[in-house]
Every structure is written in C-alpha cells, then in structure tokens.
PDB file of C-alpha atoms in Angstrom:
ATOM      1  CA  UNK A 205     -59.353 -96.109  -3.839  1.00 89.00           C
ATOM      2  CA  UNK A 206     -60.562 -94.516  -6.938  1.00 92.00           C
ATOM      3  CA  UNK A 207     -59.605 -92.682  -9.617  1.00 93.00           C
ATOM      4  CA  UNK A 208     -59.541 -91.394 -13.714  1.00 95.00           C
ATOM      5  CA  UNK A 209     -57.024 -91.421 -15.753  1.00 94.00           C
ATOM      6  CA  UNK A 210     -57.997 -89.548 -19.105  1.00 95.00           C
ATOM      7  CA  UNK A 211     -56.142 -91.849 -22.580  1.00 96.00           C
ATOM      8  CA  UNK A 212     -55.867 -89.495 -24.943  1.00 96.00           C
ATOM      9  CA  UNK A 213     -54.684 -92.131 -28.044  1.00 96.00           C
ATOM     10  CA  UNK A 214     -54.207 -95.641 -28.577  1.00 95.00           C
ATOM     11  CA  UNK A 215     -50.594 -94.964 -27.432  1.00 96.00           C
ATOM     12  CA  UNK A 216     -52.127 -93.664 -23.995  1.00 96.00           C
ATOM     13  CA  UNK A 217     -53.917 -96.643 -23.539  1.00 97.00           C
ATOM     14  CA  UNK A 218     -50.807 -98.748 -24.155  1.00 97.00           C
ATOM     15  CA  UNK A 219     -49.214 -96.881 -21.697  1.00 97.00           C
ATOM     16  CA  UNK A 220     -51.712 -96.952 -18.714  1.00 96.00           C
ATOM     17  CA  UNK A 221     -51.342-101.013 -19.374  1.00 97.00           C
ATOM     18  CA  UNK A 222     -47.593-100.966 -18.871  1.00 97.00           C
ATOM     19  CA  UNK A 223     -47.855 -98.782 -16.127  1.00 96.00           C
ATOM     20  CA  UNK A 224     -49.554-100.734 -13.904  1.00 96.00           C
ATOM     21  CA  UNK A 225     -46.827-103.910 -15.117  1.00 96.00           C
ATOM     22  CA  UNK A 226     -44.984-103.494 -11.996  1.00 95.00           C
ATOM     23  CA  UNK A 227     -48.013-103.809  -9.445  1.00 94.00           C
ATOM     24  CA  UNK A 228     -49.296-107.068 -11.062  1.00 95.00           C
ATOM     25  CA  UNK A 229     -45.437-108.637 -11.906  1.00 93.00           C
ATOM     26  CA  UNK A 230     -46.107-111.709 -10.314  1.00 91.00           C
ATOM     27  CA  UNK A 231     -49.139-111.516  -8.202  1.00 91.00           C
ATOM     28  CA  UNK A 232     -52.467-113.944  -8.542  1.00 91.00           C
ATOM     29  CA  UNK A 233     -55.682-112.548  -8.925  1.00 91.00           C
ATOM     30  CA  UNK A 234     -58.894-110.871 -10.837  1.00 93.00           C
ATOM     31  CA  UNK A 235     -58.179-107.699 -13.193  1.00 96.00           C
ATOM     32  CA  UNK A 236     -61.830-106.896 -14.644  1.00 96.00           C
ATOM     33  CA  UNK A 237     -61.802-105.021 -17.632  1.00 97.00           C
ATOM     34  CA  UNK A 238     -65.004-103.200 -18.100  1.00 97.00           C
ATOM     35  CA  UNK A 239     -66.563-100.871 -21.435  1.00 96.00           C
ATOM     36  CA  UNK A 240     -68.129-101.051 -24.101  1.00 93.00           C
ATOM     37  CA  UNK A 241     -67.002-102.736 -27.708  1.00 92.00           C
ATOM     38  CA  UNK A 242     -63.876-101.091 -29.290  1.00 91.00           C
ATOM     39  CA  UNK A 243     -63.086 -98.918 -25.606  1.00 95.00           C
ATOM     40  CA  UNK A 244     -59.718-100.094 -24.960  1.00 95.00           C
ATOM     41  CA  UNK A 245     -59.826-103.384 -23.004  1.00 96.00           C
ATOM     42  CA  UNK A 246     -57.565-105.411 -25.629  1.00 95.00           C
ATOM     43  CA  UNK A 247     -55.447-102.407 -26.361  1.00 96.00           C
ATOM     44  CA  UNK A 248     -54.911-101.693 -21.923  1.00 97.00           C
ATOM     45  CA  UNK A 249     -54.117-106.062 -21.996  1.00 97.00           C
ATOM     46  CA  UNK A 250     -51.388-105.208 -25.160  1.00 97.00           C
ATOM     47  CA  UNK A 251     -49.437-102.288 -22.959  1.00 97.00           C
ATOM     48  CA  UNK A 252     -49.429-104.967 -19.511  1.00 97.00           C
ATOM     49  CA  UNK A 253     -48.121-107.871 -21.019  1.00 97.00           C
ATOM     50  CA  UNK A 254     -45.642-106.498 -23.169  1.00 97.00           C
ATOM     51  CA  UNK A 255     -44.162-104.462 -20.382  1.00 97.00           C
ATOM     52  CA  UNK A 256     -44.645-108.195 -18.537  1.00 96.00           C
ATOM     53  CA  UNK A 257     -42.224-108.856 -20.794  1.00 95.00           C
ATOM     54  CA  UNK A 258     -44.441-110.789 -23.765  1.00 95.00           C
ATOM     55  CA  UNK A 259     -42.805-110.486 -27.534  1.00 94.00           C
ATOM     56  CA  UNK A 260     -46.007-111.774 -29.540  1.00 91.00           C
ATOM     57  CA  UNK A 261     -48.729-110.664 -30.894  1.00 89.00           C
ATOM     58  CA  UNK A 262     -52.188-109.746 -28.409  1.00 91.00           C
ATOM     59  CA  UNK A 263     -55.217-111.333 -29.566  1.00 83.00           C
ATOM     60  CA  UNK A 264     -58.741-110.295 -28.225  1.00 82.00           C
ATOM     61  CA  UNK A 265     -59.723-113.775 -26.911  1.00 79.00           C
ATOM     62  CA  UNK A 266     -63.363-113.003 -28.240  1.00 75.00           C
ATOM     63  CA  UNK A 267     -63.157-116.262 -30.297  1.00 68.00           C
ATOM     64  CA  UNK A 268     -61.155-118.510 -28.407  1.00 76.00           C
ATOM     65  CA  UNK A 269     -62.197-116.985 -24.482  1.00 84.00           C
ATOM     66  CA  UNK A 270     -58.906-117.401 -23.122  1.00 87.00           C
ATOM     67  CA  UNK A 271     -55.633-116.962 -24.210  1.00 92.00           C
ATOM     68  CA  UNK A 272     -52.852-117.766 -21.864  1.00 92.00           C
ATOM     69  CA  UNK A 273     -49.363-116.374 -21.186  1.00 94.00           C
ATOM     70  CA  UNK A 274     -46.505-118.017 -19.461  1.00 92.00           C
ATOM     71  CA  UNK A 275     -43.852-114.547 -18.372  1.00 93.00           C
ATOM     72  CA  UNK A 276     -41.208-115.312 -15.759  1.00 87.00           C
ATOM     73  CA  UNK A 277     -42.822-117.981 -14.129  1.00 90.00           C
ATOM     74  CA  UNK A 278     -46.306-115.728 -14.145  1.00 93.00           C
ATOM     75  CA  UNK A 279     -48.991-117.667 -15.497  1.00 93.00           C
ATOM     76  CA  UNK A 280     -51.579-115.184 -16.802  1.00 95.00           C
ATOM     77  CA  UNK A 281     -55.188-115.833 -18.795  1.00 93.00           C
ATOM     78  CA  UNK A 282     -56.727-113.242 -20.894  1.00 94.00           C
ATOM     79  CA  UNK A 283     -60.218-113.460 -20.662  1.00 91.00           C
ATOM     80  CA  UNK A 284     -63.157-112.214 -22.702  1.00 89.00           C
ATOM     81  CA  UNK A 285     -66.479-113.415 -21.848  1.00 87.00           C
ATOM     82  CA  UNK A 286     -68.340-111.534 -24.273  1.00 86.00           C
ATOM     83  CA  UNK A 287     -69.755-114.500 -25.337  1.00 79.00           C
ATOM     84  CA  UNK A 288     -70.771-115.998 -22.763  1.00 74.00           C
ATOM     85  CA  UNK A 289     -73.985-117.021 -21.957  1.00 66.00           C
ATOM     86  CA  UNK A 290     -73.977-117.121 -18.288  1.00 63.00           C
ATOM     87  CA  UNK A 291     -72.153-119.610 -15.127  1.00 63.00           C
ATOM     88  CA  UNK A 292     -73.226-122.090 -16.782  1.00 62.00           C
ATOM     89  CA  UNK A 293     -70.491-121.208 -20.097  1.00 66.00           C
ATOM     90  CA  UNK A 294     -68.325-120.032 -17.402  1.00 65.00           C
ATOM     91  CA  UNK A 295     -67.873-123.195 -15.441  1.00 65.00           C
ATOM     92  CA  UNK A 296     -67.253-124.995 -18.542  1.00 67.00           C
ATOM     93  CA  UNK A 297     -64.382-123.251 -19.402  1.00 68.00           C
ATOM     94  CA  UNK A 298     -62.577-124.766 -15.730  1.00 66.00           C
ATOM     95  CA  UNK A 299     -61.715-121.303 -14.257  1.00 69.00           C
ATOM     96  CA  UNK A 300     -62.152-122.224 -11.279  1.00 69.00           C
ATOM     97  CA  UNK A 301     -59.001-124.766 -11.289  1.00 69.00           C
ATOM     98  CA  UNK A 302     -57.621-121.411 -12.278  1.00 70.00           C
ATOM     99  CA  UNK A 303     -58.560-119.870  -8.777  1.00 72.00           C
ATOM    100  CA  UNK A 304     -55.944-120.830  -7.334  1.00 73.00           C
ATOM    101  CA  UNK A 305     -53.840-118.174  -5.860  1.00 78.00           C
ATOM    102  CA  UNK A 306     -51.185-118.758  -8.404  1.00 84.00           C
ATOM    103  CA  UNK A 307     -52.824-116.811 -11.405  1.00 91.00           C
ATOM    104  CA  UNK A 308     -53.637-113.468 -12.600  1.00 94.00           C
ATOM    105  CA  UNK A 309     -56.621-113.395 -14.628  1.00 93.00           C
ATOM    106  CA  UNK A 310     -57.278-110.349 -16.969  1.00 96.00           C
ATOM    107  CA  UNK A 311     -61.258-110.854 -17.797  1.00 94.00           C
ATOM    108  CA  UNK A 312     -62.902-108.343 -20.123  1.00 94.00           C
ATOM    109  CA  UNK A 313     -66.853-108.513 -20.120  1.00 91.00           C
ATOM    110  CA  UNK A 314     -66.642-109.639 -16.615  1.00 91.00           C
ATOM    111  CA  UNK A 315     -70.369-108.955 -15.768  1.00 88.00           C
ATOM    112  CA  UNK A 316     -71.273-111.380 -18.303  1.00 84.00           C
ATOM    113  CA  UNK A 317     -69.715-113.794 -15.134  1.00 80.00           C
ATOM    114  CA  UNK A 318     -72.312-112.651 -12.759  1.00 68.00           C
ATOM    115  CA  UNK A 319     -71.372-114.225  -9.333  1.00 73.00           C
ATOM    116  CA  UNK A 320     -68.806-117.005 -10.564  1.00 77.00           C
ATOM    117  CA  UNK A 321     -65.752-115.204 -10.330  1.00 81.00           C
ATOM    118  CA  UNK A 322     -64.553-113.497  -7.154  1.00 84.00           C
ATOM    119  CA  UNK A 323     -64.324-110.079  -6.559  1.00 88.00           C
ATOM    120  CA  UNK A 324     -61.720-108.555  -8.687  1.00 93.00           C
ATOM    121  CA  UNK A 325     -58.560-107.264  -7.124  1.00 94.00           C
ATOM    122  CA  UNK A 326     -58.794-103.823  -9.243  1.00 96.00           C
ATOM    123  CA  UNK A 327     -61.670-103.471 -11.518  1.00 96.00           C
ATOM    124  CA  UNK A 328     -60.969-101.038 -14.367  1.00 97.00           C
ATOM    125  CA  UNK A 329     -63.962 -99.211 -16.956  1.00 97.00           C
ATOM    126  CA  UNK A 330     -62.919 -97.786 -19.841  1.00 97.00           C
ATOM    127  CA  UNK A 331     -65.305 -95.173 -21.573  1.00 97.00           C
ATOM    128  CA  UNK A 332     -65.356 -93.017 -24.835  1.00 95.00           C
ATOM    129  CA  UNK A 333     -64.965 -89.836 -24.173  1.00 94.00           C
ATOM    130  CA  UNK A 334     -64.620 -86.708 -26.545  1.00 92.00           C
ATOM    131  CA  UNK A 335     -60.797 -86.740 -26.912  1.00 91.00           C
ATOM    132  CA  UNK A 336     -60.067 -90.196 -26.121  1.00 93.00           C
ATOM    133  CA  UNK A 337     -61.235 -92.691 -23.985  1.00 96.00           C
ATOM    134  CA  UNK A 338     -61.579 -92.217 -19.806  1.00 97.00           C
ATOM    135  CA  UNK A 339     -59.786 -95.078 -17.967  1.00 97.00           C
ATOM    136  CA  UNK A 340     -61.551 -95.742 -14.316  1.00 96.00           C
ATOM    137  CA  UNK A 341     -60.338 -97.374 -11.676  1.00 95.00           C
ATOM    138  CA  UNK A 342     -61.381 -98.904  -8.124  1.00 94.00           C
ATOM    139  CA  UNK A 343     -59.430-100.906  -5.509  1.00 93.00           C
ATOM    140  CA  UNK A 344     -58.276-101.591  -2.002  1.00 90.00           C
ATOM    141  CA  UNK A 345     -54.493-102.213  -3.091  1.00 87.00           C
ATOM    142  CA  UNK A 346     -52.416 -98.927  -2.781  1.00 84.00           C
ATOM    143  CA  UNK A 347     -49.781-100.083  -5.516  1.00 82.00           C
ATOM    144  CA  UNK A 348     -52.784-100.606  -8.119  1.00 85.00           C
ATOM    145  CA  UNK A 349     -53.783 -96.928  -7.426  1.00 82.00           C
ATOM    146  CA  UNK A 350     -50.501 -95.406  -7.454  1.00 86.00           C
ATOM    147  CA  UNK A 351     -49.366 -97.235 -11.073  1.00 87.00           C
ATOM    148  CA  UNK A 352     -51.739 -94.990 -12.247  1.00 84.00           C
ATOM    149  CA  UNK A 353     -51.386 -91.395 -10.298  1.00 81.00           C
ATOM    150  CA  UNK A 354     -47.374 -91.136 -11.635  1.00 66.00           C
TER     151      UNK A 354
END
C-alpha cells in the first residue's frame, strides 16, 4: 500500500508522527525515514514518540547516531545515518544485536545503510513541496496505511 499525505506546517508534520503512534505502540521493526536535509524526518520522530508517550526533548541523532527511548516497556532507537560512511560504520554501531524482534528502529538516511538493515516495515519520504512538505508512504501492513488515511 501506498499513499501521500500533504503536511502543510511543522504542526502537520507533528501530527502525521502521532498518528501513526498507535500502529507502532509496541511492535519491533524498521521505520525508514527518507528526504532531504531540513524535510521533516526529526520533526515526524518528535510527533511519534511523544504520542508514545515520551516527555523530553527530541534530538536529531546526527551527532550521536542513535538515541534511544525506553516507553512502556518499548525499546525504540532513533537513527540517523547521515554520517555514515557505509556497512562498514554501520556494523560498528552493533545494530544488528538490535535486530532482534524486540525493537523498533526509526532510521533517517537509511540508504546511507545500503543492504545492512532489513527491509523496512513502512518506509516513509518526505519532500518539499510548495505549501509544505509531501509525506509518502509504502507498506504491506494495513494499520501503517490506515494511521495515515483518517
């Protein structure tokens, strides 16, 4: 299944992230976050894990690569790979402990993975677009599709 969702604001984005808080409350798995720099990835991770029910502040893990998140028993890693300078970086970084069908990874710049990490359970782009930004989406899982067609 895919789909667009046109974000009109920041607030949009937000929103689209805590929408789809119910489909991922606790599941394992891959969320890829595709786009370019400043398109919304961070901002999309902000709306999910506050409606996951985190109280902190969001980093971007640019600097650090992963930040992780303990909610209701949910372990969750934010990922940004930006920096990364292929498998190599990747496997140093242990994800694949992380693989383990007990945690939901959010990865942003997941291309710059190339084959290491499975395939993602939704994969989501987000683009600039005149008034906004375009959120797309493709998956096989029904409930990831339908948090965003409400």
């Amino acid at each position: 299944m895919n789909g667009t969702l046109a974000l009109v604001d920041e607030g949009a984005t937000v929103a689209a992230g805590a929408a789809l808080a119910p489909a991922v409350k606790g599941r394992a798995g891959v969320i890829a976050l595709s786009g370019e720099l400043g398109a919304g990835k961070t901002t999309f991770v902000r709306g999910l894990l506050r409606a996951l029910g985190h109280t902190g502040a969001v980093r971007s893990p640019t600097y650090t690569l992963v930040e992780p998140y303990d909610l209701a028993g949910q372990r969750i890693l934010h990922l940004d790979l930006y920096r990364l300078a292929g498998n190599t970086d990747l496997v140093a970084l242990g994800l694949r402990d992380e693989l383990d069908g007990a945690t939901l990874l959010l990865v942003e710049w997941p291309e710059r993975a190339q084959s290491a990490l499975p395939t993602p359970d939704l994969a989501l782009t987000l683009e600039h677009a005149p008034s906004g930004r375009l959120l797309h989406w493709a998956t096989q899982d029904a409930g990831f599709s339908q948090a965003f067609e409400k």
